[in-house]
Amino acid sequence: MRRRHTCLRVLGAAVIAFSALVAPPAHAQTPPPAEPRWQDCPETTGMQCASIAVPVDWRHPDGETLTLALGRRPATDPARRRGVLIVNPGGPGDSGVGWVRDELPFTSTLRERFDIVGIDTRDTHLRCDQGLRIQRDNLPLLPGATDHQHRVAVNQALARSCRHFSGALYDHVSSADLARDMDHVRAALGEARLNYYGISYGTLVGQTYAELFPSRIRAMVLDSVVDHSLDPRAYVTSSAWGLEDAFAAFARWCRTAQTCDLSDRDPQRHLGELWHAAARGRLRDSRDQPVSPDALSASVDGALRSGELRWHDLGASLADLRVAPDTASAADPATSAQPHQPDRQTTPTDIPDVEHRPTPLLCADWRFDAADPARLDQYWELSVRAAPHTRVNRWSWEWITRCAGWPDATTNPPHRLRVPHLAPVLVANARHDVATPHPWARSVAEQLPGSTLLTYDGARHEVYLPASPCMTGAIDRYLVDRLSPAPDTHCPAVEQPA
């Protein structure tokens, strides 16, 4: 759900290389695991690095191990230290070490009271064939833009390459594996109970941890929440609704904002006209170049994903598009509307590469059964019905298409949470989040006994905002003192369209 620069992954690799001299020996860990040996990170002031060995297969703890990089910013007020706060920035596949180093948004309250620890989780170690990954990523996302059976063939070839380059790890990268790793780190750090801050896909890891180790939680914040209880139809419908809801929020602002380039028309109707033109090969940009349905979808989705800060850009980009007259269309409108089709070969390059938002993890956690084109068509119809103006949530659709034909079993399939007793959890989400729609957070809060839902009434992903004392204050009080906000607390939006 979150896109990061590859420099964070490079940092994680550097941490492992740096800490190899002090890493635990590569044999099975027996409780309690040895405490990591922290040393100052190279070229990073105020941060310490270490590593820890975990079993590749938790069913066989005496077998092969994997070394995970750790990064820590120690509490700045040791006399008032509460303990360790483990963070997972989501992605999936984002570097926890890099996030603690470069992106840590926490206020001084949390920095003073907690050692803040990030883990480069096992999914960051997955490697797949570079050429096949690029082929997959270059395939147009929407139905009809590419041969679905070709997509399935690319996915299956990519899966074979992932197994080849990743070895035994390939079969052990579900959120359940990540949760067990995190408990191993908790024990190694000497913490009787876990303090956790999970963002986006990191919220699924947190939920899984709550199922596996409910008595080992002190405090848990789930920020921008993935609902793992959804069946495929509910997943498609609710995620499509999330994008439609975000566009409706934009449209309400645009109708009354003189600075919006679409204020003289109905933005929702205008977008519908653009979709119709794109499907007929008649949509053009400001340079008179054809705009495909896939490109239109990417433009709208990308702007809405950034929240209010991109609303001006969204209005301007949609206003710049024009519908060409019938005579301007090519003889075959579909050909003019669609981008150049990529090479249909599925020949690997035999070059290992990082698999961004690692598909083996996604397909271990989710089951869509989308290898059949008819099933994919059914999902598309559901999506358009739920989102008549925006049509499809590309983030959720990408997951579906990535797992189409993936040859391996879903080892951690979707289900309602089974947690009869639990320390209170704080669930936080934006009202108009595109990546993780607000109803998902409400659903997860209902599945976790004693949890509280905290809502940011804006349009963004990730809601720990230093500019919002309402949000940071509520989250800080919960983590430090375990004081939950009042049920269904709402905080006003603080980011304005720019």
CSV table of C-alpha atoms in Angstrom, one decimal:
chain,number,residue,atom,x,y,z
A,1,MET,CA,0.0,0.0,0.0
A,2,ARG,CA,2.9,2.2,0.5
A,3,ARG,CA,5.5,2.9,-2.2
A,4,ARG,CA,9.1,3.5,-1.1
A,5,HIS,CA,12.4,4.2,-2.7
A,6,THR,CA,14.8,1.3,-3.0
A,7,CYS,CA,17.3,3.1,-0.8
A,8,LEU,CA,15.5,1.8,2.2
A,9,ARG,CA,16.1,-1.7,1.1
A,10,VAL,CA,19.8,-0.9,0.5
A,11,LEU,CA,20.0,0.4,4.1
A,12,GLY,CA,18.6,-2.9,5.4
A,13,ALA,CA,21.1,-4.9,3.5
A,14,ALA,CA,23.9,-2.7,4.9
A,15,VAL,CA,22.7,-3.2,8.4
A,16,ILE,CA,22.9,-7.0,8.0
A,17,ALA,CA,26.4,-6.7,6.5
A,18,PHE,CA,27.5,-4.4,9.3
A,19,SER,CA,26.0,-6.6,12.0
A,20,ALA,CA,27.2,-9.9,10.7
A,21,LEU,CA,30.2,-9.8,13.0
A,22,VAL,CA,27.8,-9.6,16.0
A,23,ALA,CA,24.9,-11.6,14.8
A,24,PRO,CA,23.7,-14.7,16.7
A,25,PRO,CA,25.1,-17.9,15.4
A,26,ALA,CA,23.0,-19.5,12.6
A,27,HIS,CA,21.5,-22.3,14.7
A,28,ALA,CA,18.0,-22.8,16.1
A,29,GLN,CA,17.0,-20.3,18.8
A,30,THR,CA,15.6,-21.6,22.0
A,31,PRO,CA,13.6,-19.4,24.4
A,32,PRO,CA,14.6,-17.0,25.6
A,33,PRO,CA,16.6,-15.9,22.6
A,34,ALA,CA,19.9,-14.0,23.1
A,35,GLU,CA,19.5,-10.2,23.3
A,36,PRO,CA,20.7,-8.5,20.1
A,37,ARG,CA,24.1,-6.8,20.4
A,38,TRP,CA,23.5,-3.2,19.5
A,39,GLN,CA,26.1,-1.0,18.0
A,40,ASP,CA,25.9,2.5,16.5
A,41,CYS,CA,24.7,2.4,12.9
A,42,PRO,CA,27.3,3.7,10.4
A,43,GLU,CA,26.6,7.3,9.3
A,44,THR,CA,23.3,7.5,11.3
A,45,THR,CA,23.4,9.7,14.4
A,46,GLY,CA,21.3,8.5,17.3
A,47,MET,CA,20.5,5.1,15.9
A,48,GLN,CA,21.7,1.6,16.7
A,49,CYS,CA,21.8,-1.5,14.5
A,50,ALA,CA,21.8,-5.2,15.2
A,51,SER,CA,20.5,-8.4,13.7
A,52,ILE,CA,18.7,-11.5,14.9
A,53,ALA,CA,18.3,-15.0,13.6
A,54,VAL,CA,14.9,-16.6,13.2
A,55,PRO,CA,13.9,-20.0,11.9
A,56,VAL,CA,12.9,-20.0,8.2
A,57,ASP,CA,10.1,-22.5,9.1
A,58,TRP,CA,8.7,-22.0,12.6
A,59,ARG,CA,7.4,-25.6,12.6
A,60,HIS,CA,11.0,-26.7,12.6
A,61,PRO,CA,12.8,-24.2,14.9
A,62,ASP,CA,16.0,-26.2,14.8
A,63,GLY,CA,16.3,-26.0,11.0
A,64,GLU,CA,17.6,-23.3,8.6
A,65,THR,CA,17.7,-19.8,9.9
A,66,LEU,CA,17.3,-16.3,8.4
A,67,THR,CA,19.0,-13.1,9.7
A,68,LEU,CA,16.8,-10.1,10.1
A,69,ALA,CA,18.2,-6.6,10.4
A,70,LEU,CA,17.1,-4.4,13.3
A,71,GLY,CA,17.3,-0.7,13.9
A,72,ARG,CA,16.7,1.2,17.1
A,73,ARG,CA,16.4,4.7,18.3
A,74,PRO,CA,16.8,4.5,22.1
A,75,ALA,CA,14.4,6.4,24.4
A,76,THR,CA,15.7,10.0,24.8
A,77,ASP,CA,14.6,10.1,28.5
A,78,PRO,CA,15.8,6.8,30.0
A,79,ALA,CA,14.6,7.7,33.5
A,80,ARG,CA,11.0,7.7,32.2
A,81,ARG,CA,11.3,4.9,29.6
A,82,ARG,CA,8.3,2.7,29.2
A,83,GLY,CA,9.9,0.0,27.1
A,84,VAL,CA,10.2,-1.0,23.4
A,85,LEU,CA,7.8,0.1,20.7
A,86,ILE,CA,8.1,-2.1,17.6
A,87,VAL,CA,7.0,-0.5,14.3
A,88,ASN,CA,6.0,-2.0,11.0
A,89,PRO,CA,5.5,0.5,8.2
A,90,GLY,CA,3.7,-2.0,6.0
A,91,GLY,CA,4.0,-1.9,2.2
A,92,PRO,CA,4.1,-4.9,2.3
A,93,GLY,CA,7.9,-5.1,1.9
A,94,ASP,CA,8.9,-1.8,3.3
A,95,SER,CA,12.1,-1.6,5.4
A,96,GLY,CA,11.3,-1.1,9.1
A,97,VAL,CA,15.0,-0.2,9.7
A,98,GLY,CA,14.8,2.5,7.0
A,99,TRP,CA,11.5,3.8,8.3
A,100,VAL,CA,13.0,4.3,11.8
A,101,ARG,CA,16.0,6.0,10.3
A,102,ASP,CA,14.4,8.3,7.7
A,103,GLU,CA,10.6,8.7,8.3
A,104,LEU,CA,9.9,8.5,12.0
A,105,PRO,CA,7.0,10.9,12.5
A,106,PHE,CA,6.5,10.4,16.3
A,107,THR,CA,6.4,13.3,18.7
A,108,SER,CA,8.9,13.8,21.5
A,109,THR,CA,6.4,12.2,23.9
A,110,LEU,CA,6.9,8.8,22.2
A,111,ARG,CA,10.6,9.3,21.5
A,112,GLU,CA,11.3,10.1,25.1
A,113,ARG,CA,9.4,7.1,26.5
A,114,PHE,CA,10.2,4.2,24.1
A,115,ASP,CA,13.0,2.6,22.4
A,116,ILE,CA,11.6,2.6,18.8
A,117,VAL,CA,12.6,-0.5,16.9
A,118,GLY,CA,12.1,-1.4,13.2
A,119,ILE,CA,12.6,-4.8,11.7
A,120,ASP,CA,13.5,-5.6,8.1
A,121,THR,CA,10.9,-8.4,8.0
A,122,ARG,CA,11.4,-11.7,6.2
A,123,ASP,CA,9.5,-10.6,3.1
A,124,THR,CA,12.2,-8.0,2.4
A,125,HIS,CA,14.5,-10.9,1.7
A,126,LEU,CA,12.5,-12.3,-1.1
A,127,ARG,CA,14.2,-12.2,-4.6
A,128,CYS,CA,12.6,-12.9,-7.9
A,129,ASP,CA,13.7,-12.6,-11.6
A,130,GLN,CA,14.2,-9.0,-12.6
A,131,GLY,CA,13.0,-9.4,-16.2
A,132,LEU,CA,9.8,-11.2,-15.3
A,133,ARG,CA,9.0,-8.7,-12.6
A,134,ILE,CA,9.4,-5.8,-15.0
A,135,GLN,CA,7.2,-7.6,-17.6
A,136,ARG,CA,4.5,-8.1,-14.9
A,137,ASP,CA,4.7,-4.5,-13.8
A,138,ASN,CA,4.5,-3.2,-17.4
A,139,LEU,CA,1.2,-5.1,-18.1
A,140,PRO,CA,-1.8,-2.8,-18.2
A,141,LEU,CA,-3.8,-3.4,-15.1
A,142,LEU,CA,-7.4,-3.1,-16.3
A,143,PRO,CA,-9.4,-5.9,-17.9
A,144,GLY,CA,-9.2,-6.0,-21.7
A,145,ALA,CA,-5.9,-4.1,-21.9
A,146,THR,CA,-3.9,-7.3,-22.1
A,147,ASP,CA,-4.5,-11.0,-22.7
A,148,HIS,CA,-5.4,-12.4,-19.3
A,149,GLN,CA,-3.8,-15.8,-20.0
A,150,HIS,CA,-0.6,-14.0,-20.8
A,151,ARG,CA,-0.7,-12.3,-17.4
A,152,VAL,CA,-1.3,-15.7,-15.8
A,153,ALA,CA,1.7,-17.2,-17.6
A,154,VAL,CA,3.9,-14.3,-16.5
A,155,ASN,CA,2.7,-14.7,-12.9
A,156,GLN,CA,3.5,-18.4,-12.9
A,157,ALA,CA,7.0,-17.9,-14.4
A,158,LEU,CA,7.6,-15.2,-11.9
A,159,ALA,CA,6.6,-17.6,-9.1
A,160,ARG,CA,9.0,-20.2,-10.3
A,161,SER,CA,11.8,-17.6,-10.3
A,162,CYS,CA,10.9,-16.4,-6.8
A,163,ARG,CA,11.2,-20.0,-5.5
A,164,HIS,CA,14.5,-20.4,-7.3
A,165,PHE,CA,16.1,-17.3,-6.0
A,166,SER,CA,14.5,-17.2,-2.5
A,167,GLY,CA,14.9,-20.9,-1.6
A,168,ALA,CA,13.1,-22.3,1.4
A,169,LEU,CA,12.0,-18.8,2.5
A,170,TYR,CA,9.6,-18.7,-0.4
A,171,ASP,CA,7.2,-21.1,1.3
A,172,HIS,CA,7.2,-19.2,4.6
A,173,VAL,CA,6.3,-15.6,4.1
A,174,SER,CA,2.7,-15.2,5.3
A,175,SER,CA,1.7,-12.6,7.9
A,176,ALA,CA,1.7,-15.5,10.4
A,177,ASP,CA,5.4,-16.0,9.8
A,178,LEU,CA,6.1,-12.3,10.3
A,179,ALA,CA,4.1,-12.3,13.5
A,180,ARG,CA,6.1,-15.2,14.9
A,181,ASP,CA,9.3,-13.4,14.0
A,182,MET,CA,8.1,-10.3,15.8
A,183,ASP,CA,7.4,-12.3,19.0
A,184,HIS,CA,10.9,-13.7,18.8
A,185,VAL,CA,12.3,-10.1,18.6
A,186,ARG,CA,10.1,-9.1,21.5
A,187,ALA,CA,11.5,-11.9,23.7
A,188,ALA,CA,15.0,-11.2,22.6
A,189,LEU,CA,14.6,-7.5,23.7
A,190,GLY,CA,13.5,-8.7,27.1
A,191,GLU,CA,10.0,-7.3,26.8
A,192,ALA,CA,7.3,-9.3,28.7
A,193,ARG,CA,4.6,-7.8,26.5
A,194,LEU,CA,4.6,-6.2,23.1
A,195,ASN,CA,4.1,-2.5,22.3
A,196,TYR,CA,3.3,-2.3,18.6
A,197,TYR,CA,2.6,0.4,15.9
A,198,GLY,CA,1.6,-1.2,12.6
A,199,ILE,CA,0.8,0.8,9.5
A,200,SER,CA,-1.2,-0.4,6.5
A,201,TYR,CA,-0.2,-4.0,5.8
A,202,GLY,CA,1.6,-3.9,9.2
A,203,THR,CA,-1.9,-3.8,10.7
A,204,LEU,CA,-2.5,-7.3,9.3
A,205,VAL,CA,0.7,-8.5,11.0
A,206,GLY,CA,-0.6,-6.9,14.2
A,207,GLN,CA,-3.9,-8.6,13.9
A,208,THR,CA,-2.3,-12.0,13.3
A,209,TYR,CA,0.0,-11.4,16.3
A,210,ALA,CA,-3.1,-10.8,18.4
A,211,GLU,CA,-4.6,-14.1,17.3
A,212,LEU,CA,-1.4,-16.0,18.0
A,213,PHE,CA,-0.2,-14.3,21.2
A,214,PRO,CA,-3.1,-12.4,22.7
A,215,SER,CA,-1.7,-12.5,26.3
A,216,ARG,CA,1.6,-10.9,25.2
A,217,ILE,CA,0.2,-7.5,24.1
A,218,ARG,CA,0.6,-4.4,26.3
A,219,ALA,CA,-0.5,-1.8,23.7
A,220,MET,CA,-1.2,-2.1,19.9
A,221,VAL,CA,-2.0,0.7,17.4
A,222,LEU,CA,-3.3,-0.3,14.0
A,223,ASP,CA,-3.0,2.7,11.7
A,224,SER,CA,-4.8,2.5,8.3
A,225,VAL,CA,-6.3,-0.9,8.6
A,226,VAL,CA,-6.4,-3.9,6.4
A,227,ASP,CA,-9.5,-6.1,7.0
A,228,HIS,CA,-8.5,-9.8,6.5
A,229,SER,CA,-12.0,-11.1,7.0
A,230,LEU,CA,-13.2,-10.1,3.5
A,231,ASP,CA,-14.1,-12.7,0.9
A,232,PRO,CA,-13.1,-11.8,-2.7
A,233,ARG,CA,-16.4,-10.2,-3.6
A,234,ALA,CA,-16.5,-8.1,-0.4
A,235,TYR,CA,-12.9,-7.1,-0.9
A,236,VAL,CA,-13.5,-5.9,-4.5
A,237,THR,CA,-16.7,-4.1,-3.6
A,238,SER,CA,-15.4,-2.4,-0.4
A,239,SER,CA,-12.1,-1.3,-1.9
A,240,ALA,CA,-13.9,0.1,-5.0
A,241,TRP,CA,-16.3,2.0,-2.7
A,242,GLY,CA,-13.3,3.5,-0.9
A,243,LEU,CA,-12.0,5.1,-4.1
A,244,GLU,CA,-15.5,6.3,-5.1
A,245,ASP,CA,-15.9,7.8,-1.6
A,246,ALA,CA,-12.6,9.7,-1.8
A,247,PHE,CA,-13.6,11.1,-5.2
A,248,ALA,CA,-16.9,12.2,-3.8
A,249,ALA,CA,-15.1,14.1,-1.1
A,250,PHE,CA,-12.9,15.7,-3.7
A,251,ALA,CA,-16.0,16.6,-5.8
A,252,ARG,CA,-17.8,18.2,-2.8
A,253,TRP,CA,-14.7,20.4,-2.3
A,254,CYS,CA,-14.3,21.2,-6.0
A,255,ARG,CA,-17.9,22.4,-6.5
A,256,THR,CA,-17.4,25.2,-4.0
A,257,ALA,CA,-13.7,26.0,-4.4
A,258,GLN,CA,-13.0,28.7,-6.9
A,259,THR,CA,-9.4,27.4,-7.2
A,260,CYS,CA,-10.6,24.0,-8.6
A,261,ASP,CA,-10.4,23.9,-12.3
A,262,LEU,CA,-13.6,21.8,-12.4
A,263,SER,CA,-15.7,24.1,-10.3
A,264,ASP,CA,-17.8,25.1,-13.4
A,265,ARG,CA,-19.1,21.5,-13.9
A,266,ASP,CA,-20.1,18.4,-12.0
A,267,PRO,CA,-16.7,16.5,-11.4
A,268,GLN,CA,-18.4,13.1,-11.1
A,269,ARG,CA,-20.3,13.5,-14.4
A,270,HIS,CA,-17.2,14.8,-16.1
A,271,LEU,CA,-15.2,11.8,-15.0
A,272,GLY,CA,-17.9,9.5,-16.3
A,273,GLU,CA,-17.7,11.3,-19.7
A,274,LEU,CA,-13.9,10.9,-19.7
A,275,TRP,CA,-14.2,7.1,-19.0
A,276,HIS,CA,-16.6,6.8,-21.9
A,277,ALA,CA,-14.3,8.7,-24.3
A,278,ALA,CA,-11.2,6.7,-23.2
A,279,ALA,CA,-13.0,3.4,-23.8
A,280,ARG,CA,-13.8,4.6,-27.4
A,281,GLY,CA,-10.3,5.8,-28.1
A,282,ARG,CA,-11.3,9.4,-28.1
A,283,LEU,CA,-9.7,10.8,-24.9
A,284,ARG,CA,-6.7,13.1,-25.5
A,285,ASP,CA,-4.3,14.9,-23.1
A,286,SER,CA,-3.0,18.5,-23.5
A,287,ARG,CA,-0.4,17.3,-26.1
A,288,ASP,CA,-3.2,15.6,-28.1
A,289,GLN,CA,-1.9,12.2,-27.2
A,290,PRO,CA,-4.4,9.4,-26.6
A,291,VAL,CA,-5.2,8.5,-23.0
A,292,SER,CA,-6.2,4.9,-22.3
A,293,PRO,CA,-8.6,3.8,-19.7
A,294,ASP,CA,-5.6,2.4,-17.8
A,295,ALA,CA,-3.9,5.7,-17.8
A,296,LEU,CA,-7.0,7.6,-16.8
A,297,SER,CA,-7.5,5.2,-13.9
A,298,ALA,CA,-3.9,5.6,-12.8
A,299,SER,CA,-4.1,9.4,-12.8
A,300,VAL,CA,-7.3,9.5,-10.7
A,301,ASP,CA,-6.2,6.8,-8.3
A,302,GLY,CA,-2.7,8.2,-7.8
A,303,ALA,CA,-4.0,11.7,-7.0
A,304,LEU,CA,-6.7,10.5,-4.6
A,305,ARG,CA,-4.2,8.3,-2.8
A,306,SER,CA,-2.3,11.4,-1.7
A,307,GLY,CA,-5.3,13.0,-0.1
A,308,GLU,CA,-6.3,16.7,0.0
A,309,LEU,CA,-2.7,17.8,-0.9
A,310,ARG,CA,-3.3,16.6,-4.5
A,311,TRP,CA,-6.9,17.8,-5.0
A,312,HIS,CA,-5.8,20.9,-7.0
A,313,ASP,CA,-3.6,18.7,-9.2
A,314,LEU,CA,-6.4,16.3,-9.8
A,315,GLY,CA,-8.8,19.0,-10.8
A,316,ALA,CA,-6.3,20.5,-13.2
A,317,SER,CA,-5.3,17.2,-14.8
A,318,LEU,CA,-9.0,16.2,-15.4
A,319,ALA,CA,-9.7,19.7,-16.8
A,320,ASP,CA,-6.8,19.3,-19.3
A,321,LEU,CA,-8.3,16.2,-20.9
A,322,ARG,CA,-10.5,16.6,-23.9
A,323,VAL,CA,-12.8,14.4,-25.9
A,324,ALA,CA,-11.7,14.2,-29.6
A,325,PRO,CA,-14.4,14.2,-32.3
A,326,ASP,CA,-15.2,10.9,-33.9
A,327,THR,CA,-13.1,11.8,-37.0
A,328,ALA,CA,-10.0,12.0,-34.8
A,329,SER,CA,-10.3,8.4,-33.7
A,330,ALA,CA,-8.2,5.7,-35.2
A,331,ALA,CA,-9.8,3.0,-37.3
A,332,ASP,CA,-9.5,0.7,-34.3
A,333,PRO,CA,-10.4,2.8,-31.2
A,334,ALA,CA,-9.2,0.1,-28.8
A,335,THR,CA,-5.8,0.2,-30.4
A,336,SER,CA,-5.4,3.9,-30.1
A,337,ALA,CA,-6.6,3.9,-26.5
A,338,GLN,CA,-4.4,1.2,-25.2
A,339,PRO,CA,-0.6,1.5,-24.6
A,340,HIS,CA,1.8,-0.5,-26.5
A,341,GLN,CA,1.5,-4.2,-25.6
A,342,PRO,CA,4.6,-5.6,-23.9
A,343,ASP,CA,6.6,-8.5,-25.2
A,344,ARG,CA,4.5,-11.6,-24.7
A,345,GLN,CA,7.6,-13.7,-23.9
A,346,THR,CA,8.1,-15.0,-20.4
A,347,THR,CA,11.8,-15.7,-20.6
A,348,PRO,CA,13.6,-15.0,-17.4
A,349,THR,CA,16.8,-12.9,-17.3
A,350,ASP,CA,18.2,-14.9,-14.4
A,351,ILE,CA,19.0,-11.7,-12.5
A,352,PRO,CA,17.7,-11.7,-8.9
A,353,ASP,CA,15.9,-8.6,-7.9
A,354,VAL,CA,13.8,-7.2,-5.0
A,355,GLU,CA,10.1,-8.0,-5.4
A,356,HIS,CA,8.4,-4.8,-4.4
A,357,ARG,CA,5.2,-5.4,-2.4
A,358,PRO,CA,6.2,-9.1,-2.5
A,359,THR,CA,3.7,-11.2,-4.3
A,360,PRO,CA,4.5,-14.4,-2.4
A,361,LEU,CA,3.4,-12.7,0.8
A,362,LEU,CA,0.2,-11.3,-0.8
A,363,CYS,CA,-0.8,-14.6,-2.3
A,364,ALA,CA,-0.1,-16.4,1.0
A,365,ASP,CA,-2.5,-14.1,2.8
A,366,TRP,CA,-5.2,-13.7,0.1
A,367,ARG,CA,-7.2,-16.1,-2.2
A,368,PHE,CA,-8.9,-14.5,-5.2
A,369,ASP,CA,-9.1,-17.5,-7.7
A,370,ALA,CA,-8.7,-15.0,-10.5
A,371,ALA,CA,-6.9,-17.2,-13.1
A,372,ASP,CA,-10.3,-17.7,-14.9
A,373,PRO,CA,-11.0,-14.7,-17.1
A,374,ALA,CA,-14.7,-15.1,-16.3
A,375,ARG,CA,-14.1,-14.7,-12.6
A,376,LEU,CA,-12.1,-11.6,-13.3
A,377,ASP,CA,-14.9,-10.2,-15.3
A,378,GLN,CA,-17.3,-10.8,-12.4
A,379,TYR,CA,-15.0,-8.9,-10.1
A,380,TRP,CA,-14.9,-6.0,-12.6
A,381,GLU,CA,-18.7,-5.8,-12.7
A,382,LEU,CA,-18.8,-5.7,-8.9
A,383,SER,CA,-16.2,-3.0,-8.9
A,384,VAL,CA,-18.0,-0.8,-11.4
A,385,ARG,CA,-21.3,-1.3,-9.7
A,386,ALA,CA,-19.7,-0.1,-6.4
A,387,ALA,CA,-17.8,2.7,-8.0
A,388,PRO,CA,-19.7,4.0,-11.0
A,389,HIS,CA,-17.5,7.1,-11.4
A,390,THR,CA,-14.0,5.9,-10.5
A,391,ARG,CA,-14.6,2.3,-11.6
A,392,VAL,CA,-11.7,0.5,-9.8
A,393,ASN,CA,-9.3,0.8,-6.9
A,394,ARG,CA,-6.0,0.0,-8.6
A,395,TRP,CA,-4.3,-1.0,-5.3
A,396,SER,CA,-6.8,-3.8,-4.7
A,397,TRP,CA,-7.0,-4.7,-8.3
A,398,GLU,CA,-3.3,-5.1,-8.5
A,399,TRP,CA,-3.4,-7.7,-5.7
A,400,ILE,CA,-6.0,-9.6,-7.6
A,401,THR,CA,-4.1,-9.6,-10.9
A,402,ARG,CA,-0.8,-10.4,-9.2
A,403,CYS,CA,-2.2,-13.6,-7.6
A,404,ALA,CA,-4.0,-14.7,-10.8
A,405,GLY,CA,-2.6,-18.1,-11.5
A,406,TRP,CA,-0.1,-18.0,-8.7
A,407,PRO,CA,0.7,-21.7,-8.2
A,408,ASP,CA,1.0,-22.0,-4.5
A,409,ALA,CA,-1.5,-22.4,-1.7
A,410,THR,CA,-2.9,-19.6,0.4
A,411,THR,CA,-1.4,-20.6,3.8
A,412,ASN,CA,-3.0,-17.8,5.8
A,413,PRO,CA,-6.4,-17.4,4.2
A,414,PRO,CA,-8.8,-14.5,5.0
A,415,HIS,CA,-11.0,-15.1,8.1
A,416,ARG,CA,-12.7,-13.3,10.9
A,417,LEU,CA,-10.4,-12.7,13.8
A,418,ARG,CA,-10.5,-15.3,16.6
A,419,VAL,CA,-9.5,-13.4,19.7
A,420,PRO,CA,-11.8,-14.0,22.7
A,421,HIS,CA,-9.7,-11.9,25.2
A,422,LEU,CA,-7.3,-9.1,24.5
A,423,ALA,CA,-5.8,-5.9,25.9
A,424,PRO,CA,-7.5,-2.9,24.4
A,425,VAL,CA,-6.3,-2.1,20.9
A,426,LEU,CA,-6.4,1.3,19.3
A,427,VAL,CA,-7.6,1.2,15.7
A,428,ALA,CA,-7.0,4.5,13.7
A,429,ASN,CA,-8.1,5.4,10.1
A,430,ALA,CA,-8.8,8.3,7.9
A,431,ARG,CA,-12.4,8.8,6.9
A,432,HIS,CA,-11.6,9.0,3.1
A,433,ASP,CA,-8.6,6.7,2.9
A,434,VAL,CA,-8.3,5.1,-0.6
A,435,ALA,CA,-5.8,2.3,0.3
A,436,THR,CA,-7.6,1.1,3.4
A,437,PRO,CA,-11.2,2.3,3.4
A,438,HIS,CA,-12.7,3.4,6.7
A,439,PRO,CA,-15.3,0.5,6.9
A,440,TRP,CA,-12.3,-1.9,7.1
A,441,ALA,CA,-11.1,-0.2,10.2
A,442,ARG,CA,-14.6,-0.3,11.7
A,443,SER,CA,-14.9,-4.0,10.9
A,444,VAL,CA,-11.5,-4.8,12.5
A,445,ALA,CA,-12.4,-2.8,15.6
A,446,GLU,CA,-15.6,-4.8,15.9
A,447,GLN,CA,-13.6,-8.1,15.6
A,448,LEU,CA,-11.1,-7.1,18.4
A,449,PRO,CA,-12.8,-7.2,21.8
A,450,GLY,CA,-12.4,-4.0,23.8
A,451,SER,CA,-10.8,-2.0,21.0
A,452,THR,CA,-11.5,1.6,20.2
A,453,LEU,CA,-11.8,3.3,16.8
A,454,LEU,CA,-10.2,6.7,16.3
A,455,THR,CA,-11.1,8.5,13.0
A,456,TYR,CA,-9.3,11.3,11.2
A,457,ASP,CA,-11.9,13.1,9.2
A,458,GLY,CA,-9.6,13.7,6.2
A,459,ALA,CA,-8.4,11.9,3.0
A,460,ARG,CA,-5.1,10.3,3.6
A,461,HIS,CA,-3.3,7.1,4.3
A,462,GLU,CA,-1.4,6.9,7.7
A,463,VAL,CA,-2.9,9.1,10.3
A,464,TYR,CA,-0.2,9.8,12.9
A,465,LEU,CA,0.1,13.5,12.0
A,466,PRO,CA,2.3,15.9,14.0
A,467,ALA,CA,0.1,18.7,12.6
A,468,SER,CA,-2.9,17.1,14.4
A,469,PRO,CA,-2.6,17.3,18.2
A,470,CYS,CA,-6.0,15.6,18.3
A,471,MET,CA,-4.6,12.4,16.6
A,472,THR,CA,-1.1,12.4,18.1
A,473,GLY,CA,-2.4,13.2,21.6
A,474,ALA,CA,-4.9,10.4,21.5
A,475,ILE,CA,-2.3,7.9,20.2
A,476,ASP,CA,0.5,9.0,22.5
A,477,ARG,CA,-1.8,8.8,25.6
A,478,TYR,CA,-2.8,5.3,24.6
A,479,LEU,CA,0.7,4.0,24.1
A,480,VAL,CA,2.3,5.7,27.1
A,481,ASP,CA,-0.5,5.3,29.7
A,482,ARG,CA,-2.8,2.8,28.0
A,483,LEU,CA,-5.7,5.4,28.1
A,484,SER,CA,-7.9,4.8,25.1
A,485,PRO,CA,-9.9,7.8,23.6
A,486,ALA,CA,-13.6,7.9,24.0
A,487,PRO,CA,-15.4,5.4,21.7
A,488,ASP,CA,-15.7,6.6,18.0
A,489,THR,CA,-13.6,9.7,18.6
A,490,HIS,CA,-13.2,11.9,15.5
A,491,CYS,CA,-10.4,14.4,14.8
A,492,PRO,CA,-10.8,17.2,12.2
A,493,ALA,CA,-8.8,17.2,9.0
A,494,VAL,CA,-5.8,19.5,9.1
A,495,GLU,CA,-4.4,19.2,5.6
A,496,GLN,CA,-5.8,21.6,3.0
A,497,PRO,CA,-5.9,21.3,-0.8
A,498,ALA,CA,-2.8,22.8,-2.3
